[in-house]
mmCIF file of C-alpha atoms in Angstrom:
data_model
loop_
_atom_site.group_PDB
_atom_site.id
_atom_site.type_symbol
_atom_site.label_atom_id
_atom_site.label_comp_id
_atom_site.label_asym_id
_atom_site.label_seq_id
_atom_site.Cartn_x
_atom_site.Cartn_y
_atom_site.Cartn_z
ATOM 1 C CA UNK X 158 97.321 83.359 148.890
ATOM 2 C CA UNK X 159 99.113 86.195 147.635
ATOM 3 C CA UNK X 160 100.780 84.757 144.786
ATOM 4 C CA UNK X 161 97.177 84.608 143.032
ATOM 5 C CA UNK X 162 96.822 88.325 143.459
ATOM 6 C CA UNK X 163 98.205 89.176 139.802
ATOM 7 C CA UNK X 164 95.169 87.049 138.411
ATOM 8 C CA UNK X 165 92.361 88.954 139.569
ATOM 9 C CA UNK X 166 94.215 92.303 138.524
ATOM 10 C CA UNK X 167 94.674 90.877 134.990
ATOM 11 C CA UNK X 168 90.968 90.021 134.574
ATOM 12 C CA UNK X 169 90.019 93.410 136.327
ATOM 13 C CA UNK X 170 92.222 95.196 133.411
ATOM 14 C CA UNK X 171 90.891 92.908 130.600
ATOM 15 C CA UNK X 172 87.249 93.825 131.789
ATOM 16 C CA UNK X 173 88.099 97.459 131.722
ATOM 17 C CA UNK X 174 89.402 97.354 128.374
ATOM 18 C CA UNK X 175 86.596 95.416 127.161
ATOM 19 C CA UNK X 176 83.966 97.811 128.507
ATOM 20 C CA UNK X 177 86.308 101.204 127.516
ATOM 21 C CA UNK X 178 87.979 100.333 124.491
ATOM 22 C CA UNK X 179 89.415 103.801 124.036
ATOM 23 C CA UNK X 180 91.610 102.923 126.717
ATOM 24 C CA UNK X 181 93.470 100.822 124.201
ATOM 25 C CA UNK X 182 93.547 103.364 121.360
ATOM 26 C CA UNK X 183 96.603 102.951 119.212
ATOM 27 C CA UNK X 184 98.917 106.110 119.203
ATOM 28 C CA UNK X 185 99.348 107.149 115.665
ATOM 29 C CA UNK X 186 103.268 107.289 116.277
ATOM 30 C CA UNK X 187 103.234 103.371 117.055
ATOM 31 C CA UNK X 188 102.900 101.340 114.033
ATOM 32 C CA UNK X 189 101.491 104.407 111.994
ATOM 33 C CA UNK X 190 102.526 102.775 108.700
ATOM 34 C CA UNK X 191 100.014 99.743 109.230
ATOM 35 C CA UNK X 192 96.952 101.557 109.049
ATOM 36 C CA UNK X 193 94.318 101.029 106.323
ATOM 37 C CA UNK X 194 95.480 103.979 104.192
ATOM 38 C CA UNK X 195 92.840 103.712 101.955
ATOM 39 C CA UNK X 196 90.063 103.650 104.552
ATOM 40 C CA UNK X 197 91.740 106.680 106.385
ATOM 41 C CA UNK X 198 91.878 108.777 103.233
ATOM 42 C CA UNK X 199 88.399 108.183 102.089
ATOM 43 C CA UNK X 200 86.960 108.469 105.658
ATOM 44 C CA UNK X 201 88.784 112.035 106.181
ATOM 45 C CA UNK X 202 87.497 113.066 102.866
ATOM 46 C CA UNK X 203 83.965 112.536 103.567
ATOM 47 C CA UNK X 204 83.359 115.984 104.512
ATOM 48 C CA UNK X 205 85.600 117.929 101.985
ATOM 49 C CA UNK X 206 84.542 121.026 100.302
ATOM 50 C CA UNK X 207 86.566 120.209 97.259
ATOM 51 C CA UNK X 208 85.608 118.279 94.027
ATOM 52 C CA UNK X 209 87.659 115.073 94.143
ATOM 53 C CA UNK X 210 88.290 112.612 92.004
ATOM 54 C CA UNK X 211 88.846 108.863 92.829
ATOM 55 C CA UNK X 212 88.747 109.986 96.485
ATOM 56 C CA UNK X 213 91.528 112.277 96.835
ATOM 57 C CA UNK X 214 92.676 114.068 93.678
ATOM 58 C CA UNK X 215 91.400 117.696 93.100
ATOM 59 C CA UNK X 216 89.385 117.865 90.009
ATOM 60 C CA UNK X 217 91.198 120.059 87.617
ATOM 61 C CA UNK X 218 89.512 123.341 87.039
ATOM 62 C CA UNK X 219 90.808 124.435 83.768
ATOM 63 C CA UNK X 220 92.504 121.667 81.851
ATOM 64 C CA UNK X 221 92.349 117.798 81.375
ATOM 65 C CA UNK X 222 94.654 116.269 84.081
ATOM 66 C CA UNK X 223 94.817 112.879 82.576
ATOM 67 C CA UNK X 224 96.434 114.133 79.386
ATOM 68 C CA UNK X 225 98.642 117.090 81.265
ATOM 69 C CA UNK X 226 99.740 114.163 83.569
ATOM 70 C CA UNK X 227 102.298 113.142 81.127
ATOM 71 C CA UNK X 228 102.680 115.913 78.684
ATOM 72 C CA UNK X 229 103.262 119.349 80.395
ATOM 73 C CA UNK X 230 102.766 119.089 83.914
ATOM 74 C CA UNK X 231 105.809 117.857 85.740
ATOM 75 C CA UNK X 232 107.934 119.417 87.773
ATOM 76 C CA UNK X 233 111.006 121.113 86.234
ATOM 77 C CA UNK X 234 114.674 119.662 86.543
ATOM 78 C CA UNK X 235 117.504 121.826 87.395
ATOM 79 C CA UNK X 236 120.898 121.741 85.474
ATOM 80 C CA UNK X 237 122.410 119.792 88.162
ATOM 81 C CA UNK X 238 119.597 116.619 87.535
ATOM 82 C CA UNK X 239 117.680 117.515 90.656
ATOM 83 C CA UNK X 240 113.937 118.152 90.736
ATOM 84 C CA UNK X 241 113.564 120.756 93.458
ATOM 85 C CA UNK X 242 110.070 121.315 94.773
ATOM 86 C CA UNK X 243 109.388 124.157 96.986
ATOM 87 C CA UNK X 244 107.101 123.656 99.881
ATOM 88 C CA UNK X 245 105.329 125.243 102.784
ATOM 89 C CA UNK X 246 104.301 123.326 105.904
ATOM 90 C CA UNK X 247 101.317 125.137 107.554
ATOM 91 C CA UNK X 248 102.033 126.491 111.221
ATOM 92 C CA UNK X 249 98.683 124.484 112.483
ATOM 93 C CA UNK X 250 100.828 121.275 112.567
ATOM 94 C CA UNK X 251 102.582 120.316 115.629
ATOM 95 C CA UNK X 252 106.401 119.480 115.697
ATOM 96 C CA UNK X 253 105.609 115.676 115.424
ATOM 97 C CA UNK X 254 103.075 116.194 112.751
ATOM 98 C CA UNK X 255 105.588 118.173 110.939
ATOM 99 C CA UNK X 256 108.372 115.776 111.338
ATOM 100 C CA UNK X 257 105.908 113.062 109.922
ATOM 101 C CA UNK X 258 105.143 115.380 106.664
ATOM 102 C CA UNK X 259 108.894 115.874 106.236
ATOM 103 C CA UNK X 260 109.953 112.817 106.927
ATOM 104 C CA UNK X 261 108.075 111.601 103.922
ATOM 105 C CA UNK X 262 109.454 114.126 101.859
ATOM 106 C CA UNK X 263 113.002 112.840 102.756
ATOM 107 C CA UNK X 264 111.856 109.401 101.600
ATOM 108 C CA UNK X 265 112.030 110.756 98.164
ATOM 109 C CA UNK X 266 115.460 112.100 98.421
ATOM 110 C CA UNK X 267 117.148 108.764 99.312
ATOM 111 C CA UNK X 268 116.248 106.968 96.247
ATOM 112 C CA UNK X 269 115.049 109.684 93.457
ATOM 113 C CA UNK X 270 116.128 113.017 92.078
ATOM 114 C CA UNK X 271 113.112 114.679 93.685
ATOM 115 C CA UNK X 272 114.062 117.217 96.623
ATOM 116 C CA UNK X 273 111.530 118.648 98.579
ATOM 117 C CA UNK X 274 112.905 122.246 99.756
ATOM 118 C CA UNK X 275 111.171 124.990 102.061
ATOM 119 C CA UNK X 276 110.131 127.671 99.931
ATOM 120 C CA UNK X 277 111.658 131.043 99.543
ATOM 121 C CA UNK X 278 110.347 132.861 96.965
ATOM 122 C CA UNK X 279 109.815 130.415 94.187
ATOM 123 C CA UNK X 280 106.281 130.960 92.139
ATOM 124 C CA UNK X 281 105.513 127.203 91.902
ATOM 125 C CA UNK X 282 105.293 125.574 95.291
ATOM 126 C CA UNK X 283 103.320 122.979 97.272
ATOM 127 C CA UNK X 284 101.216 124.386 100.159
ATOM 128 C CA UNK X 285 100.755 121.642 103.042
ATOM 129 C CA UNK X 286 97.865 122.463 105.165
ATOM 130 C CA UNK X 287 95.093 120.696 107.359
ATOM 131 C CA UNK X 288 91.747 121.196 105.396
ATOM 132 C CA UNK X 289 88.702 119.019 105.372
ATOM 133 C CA UNK X 290 90.690 115.826 104.217
ATOM 134 C CA UNK X 291 93.781 114.093 102.639
ATOM 135 C CA UNK X 292 94.139 115.286 98.696
ATOM 136 C CA UNK X 293 96.466 116.836 96.422
ATOM 137 C CA UNK X 294 96.144 118.529 92.945
ATOM 138 C CA UNK X 295 97.789 116.274 90.282
ATOM 139 C CA UNK X 296 101.051 116.953 88.835
ATOM 140 C CA UNK X 297 102.558 120.705 88.685
ATOM 141 C CA UNK X 298 99.622 123.073 88.341
ATOM 142 C CA UNK X 299 101.632 126.243 88.510
ATOM 143 C CA UNK X 300 101.750 128.726 91.385
ATOM 144 C CA UNK X 301 100.758 127.849 94.668
ATOM 145 C CA UNK X 302 99.443 124.227 94.894
ATOM 146 C CA UNK X 303 97.273 122.813 97.737
ATOM 147 C CA UNK X 304 97.903 119.562 99.403
ATOM 148 C CA UNK X 305 95.807 118.963 102.295
ATOM 149 C CA UNK X 306 96.636 116.465 105.240
ATOM 150 C CA UNK X 307 94.030 116.971 107.662
ATOM 151 C CA UNK X 308 95.202 116.721 111.570
ATOM 152 C CA UNK X 309 92.605 114.581 112.403
ATOM 153 C CA UNK X 310 93.264 111.437 110.169
ATOM 154 C CA UNK X 311 96.036 112.128 107.500
ATOM 155 C CA UNK X 312 99.169 112.421 109.510
ATOM 156 C CA UNK X 313 100.922 109.003 108.464
ATOM 157 C CA UNK X 314 103.925 109.103 106.440
ATOM 158 C CA UNK X 315 102.141 106.713 103.968
ATOM 159 C CA UNK X 316 99.265 108.936 103.424
ATOM 160 C CA UNK X 317 101.624 111.793 102.907
ATOM 161 C CA UNK X 318 103.750 109.953 100.395
ATOM 162 C CA UNK X 319 100.656 108.884 98.681
ATOM 163 C CA UNK X 320 99.280 112.581 98.350
ATOM 164 C CA UNK X 321 102.832 113.816 97.218
ATOM 165 C CA UNK X 322 102.897 111.262 94.742
ATOM 166 C CA UNK X 323 99.584 112.919 93.224
ATOM 167 C CA UNK X 324 101.599 115.927 93.229
ATOM 168 C CA UNK X 325 104.422 114.834 91.333
ATOM 169 C CA UNK X 326 101.942 113.467 88.581
ATOM 170 C CA UNK X 327 100.892 109.697 89.507
ATOM 171 C CA UNK X 328 97.289 108.425 89.491
ATOM 172 C CA UNK X 329 95.998 105.220 91.343
ATOM 173 C CA UNK X 330 97.180 102.026 90.197
ATOM 174 C CA UNK X 331 93.912 100.390 90.007
ATOM 175 C CA UNK X 332 92.601 102.897 87.392
ATOM 176 C CA UNK X 333 95.791 102.310 84.745
ATOM 177 C CA UNK X 334 94.760 101.450 81.391
ATOM 178 C CA UNK X 335 95.689 97.831 81.565
ATOM 179 C CA UNK X 336 94.099 96.823 84.853
ATOM 180 C CA UNK X 337 91.488 94.790 83.921
ATOM 181 C CA UNK X 338 94.166 92.203 83.071
ATOM 182 C CA UNK X 339 95.219 92.232 86.998
ATOM 183 C CA UNK X 340 92.378 93.139 88.752
ATOM 184 C CA UNK X 341 88.418 92.611 88.778
ATOM 185 C CA UNK X 342 86.250 95.660 89.510
ATOM 186 C CA UNK X 343 83.021 94.710 91.462
ATOM 187 C CA UNK X 344 80.754 96.789 90.318
ATOM 188 C CA UNK X 345 77.826 95.490 92.317
ATOM 189 C CA UNK X 346 79.831 96.141 95.548
ATOM 190 C CA UNK X 347 80.534 99.720 94.772
ATOM 191 C CA UNK X 348 78.295 102.622 96.204
ATOM 192 C CA UNK X 349 76.616 103.600 92.984
ATOM 193 C CA UNK X 350 77.379 107.511 93.251
ATOM 194 C CA UNK X 351 80.999 106.567 93.896
ATOM 195 C CA UNK X 352 81.420 104.227 90.868
ATOM 196 C CA UNK X 353 83.094 106.885 88.698
ATOM 197 C CA UNK X 354 86.140 106.359 91.209
ATOM 198 C CA UNK X 355 86.846 103.192 89.243
ATOM 199 C CA UNK X 356 86.712 104.308 85.477
ATOM 200 C CA UNK X 357 89.983 103.476 83.648
ATOM 201 C CA UNK X 358 92.167 106.364 82.381
ATOM 202 C CA UNK X 359 94.476 106.501 79.205
ATOM 203 C CA UNK X 360 97.613 106.410 81.618
ATOM 204 C CA UNK X 361 101.300 106.328 80.865
ATOM 205 C CA UNK X 362 102.344 103.044 82.253
ATOM 206 C CA UNK X 363 105.834 103.804 81.666
ATOM 207 C CA UNK X 364 106.406 100.071 80.477
ATOM 208 C CA UNK X 365 106.388 98.955 83.898
ATOM 209 C CA UNK X 366 104.363 95.966 85.512
ATOM 210 C CA UNK X 367 101.000 96.433 87.364
ATOM 211 C CA UNK X 368 102.076 96.786 91.152
ATOM 212 C CA UNK X 369 99.680 95.362 93.648
ATOM 213 C CA UNK X 370 102.123 96.525 96.259
ATOM 214 C CA UNK X 371 102.209 100.380 94.804
ATOM 215 C CA UNK X 372 101.177 102.793 97.717
ATOM 216 C CA UNK X 373 98.804 104.178 94.919
ATOM 217 C CA UNK X 374 96.826 101.016 94.944
ATOM 218 C CA UNK X 375 93.407 101.347 96.620
ATOM 219 C CA UNK X 376 92.476 98.676 99.168
ATOM 220 C CA UNK X 377 90.237 95.871 98.802
ATOM 221 C CA UNK X 378 87.048 97.514 100.011
ATOM 222 C CA UNK X 379 87.421 101.063 99.005
ATOM 223 C CA UNK X 380 83.951 102.739 98.196
ATOM 224 C CA UNK X 381 82.040 99.581 99.246
ATOM 225 C CA UNK X 382 78.553 99.169 99.964
ATOM 226 C CA UNK X 383 79.329 97.199 103.141
ATOM 227 C CA UNK X 384 81.556 94.798 105.374
ATOM 228 C CA UNK X 385 82.686 91.850 103.412
ATOM 229 C CA UNK X 386 81.835 93.616 100.020
ATOM 230 C CA UNK X 387 84.926 93.857 98.299
ATOM 231 C CA UNK X 388 84.918 96.282 95.412
ATOM 232 C CA UNK X 389 88.620 94.960 94.056
ATOM 233 C CA UNK X 390 89.694 91.355 93.518
ATOM 234 C CA UNK X 391 93.124 90.512 92.551
ATOM 235 C CA UNK X 392 93.207 88.196 89.581
ATOM 236 C CA UNK X 393 94.100 85.212 89.083
ATOM 237 C CA UNK X 394 94.869 84.894 92.612
ATOM 238 C CA UNK X 395 92.405 86.699 94.607
ATOM 239 C CA UNK X 396 94.450 86.438 97.785
ATOM 240 C CA UNK X 397 97.454 88.631 96.573
ATOM 241 C CA UNK X 398 97.548 91.324 99.179
ATOM 242 C CA UNK X 399 96.873 95.024 97.640
ATOM 243 C CA UNK X 400 97.703 98.488 98.842
ATOM 244 C CA UNK X 401 100.155 97.946 101.136
ATOM 245 C CA UNK X 402 100.832 100.816 103.784
ATOM 246 C CA UNK X 403 104.524 100.698 104.568
ATOM 247 C CA UNK X 404 105.675 103.400 102.078
ATOM 248 C CA UNK X 405 106.674 103.516 98.434
ATOM 249 C CA UNK X 406 107.299 100.099 96.551
ATOM 250 C CA UNK X 407 110.137 99.286 94.271
ATOM 251 C CA UNK X 408 108.223 100.060 91.397
ATOM 252 C CA UNK X 409 106.913 103.364 92.812
ATOM 253 C CA UNK X 410 110.477 104.411 92.984
ATOM 254 C CA UNK X 411 111.412 103.130 89.816
ATOM 255 C CA UNK X 412 108.506 105.057 87.964
ATOM 256 C CA UNK X 413 109.248 108.365 89.616
ATOM 257 C CA UNK X 414 112.982 107.882 88.233
ATOM 258 C CA UNK X 415 111.818 106.861 84.964
ATOM 259 C CA UNK X 416 109.078 109.683 84.640
ATOM 260 C CA UNK X 417 111.703 112.420 85.950
ATOM 261 C CA UNK X 418 114.602 110.976 84.057
ATOM 262 C CA UNK X 419 116.449 110.758 87.480
#
C-alpha cells in the first residue's frame, strides 16, 4: 500500500540518526545562546597556555586584580558621558563570527553608556583573537589588552558578553563576598586542583542583590568531579536556575551603569 511508504522511511531516518548522531549536530547559528556557557568556556580553556583564574580570567602579572577592579582599572568616560572602548577583531574570524562578536558588543550600547568602537590609533584597546580558549583580562590593563574567543568553541553571543564583562572589570557572581548566603559550594564535588576557582573575593557588590541569573554566574557543575555531582547549589531553594545563557541580566546591566556612572 503506497500510503504506508512514509513510515519505513521515517524509521530508516531515525535509525540513521541513532547510528550517526553527527548528522543531527546543532548549527551554532541556531539557538546559540542556549548552550551551556560555563561548560563551553571551561572545555575550550583546557588546553590554554595562559595562567587563568576561575577558568577564564587572565592572571594579573604585575598587580592585584581584585583591588584594582574597583579602584583604578576602569575604562575612562569621555566628556559626552560615554565610555568608549576601542577594539580590533582579528582577521582569522569569518564574517559570521565577526558579526556574532560585534553583535555582543552592540548589546551594551542599547542599555548602557559603554560603546565598543573599532580602534584607530588609541593606546588602550581590546584585541579580540582566536587563541586557545575563551578568556579575558580583568578591567582596563592599559595598552593592548587580550581577549580570546577561540573559533572552535567560543563564538557565541553569551560567551562574548561574559568575557567583555570581565574586560569591563566584573568578576564571577559566585565568588562575590556575600555568596555563602545564596549558594552552597559543594567542595567534595570539586576537582581538587580546581578548588581555588571557588574562593570568595573582597568584591564591590555595588549594593545590588545576588543575581542567580547573571551571565557571570557559573553553571551548577563547573569543575565537577563527575556527572551529577553539582559543585554549586542555590540556597534555600536548590531548584533555582543559575547561570542563564541568553545574555546580560537586568542586574548585569544595572551594575554596569552603576560602576561607570551611566
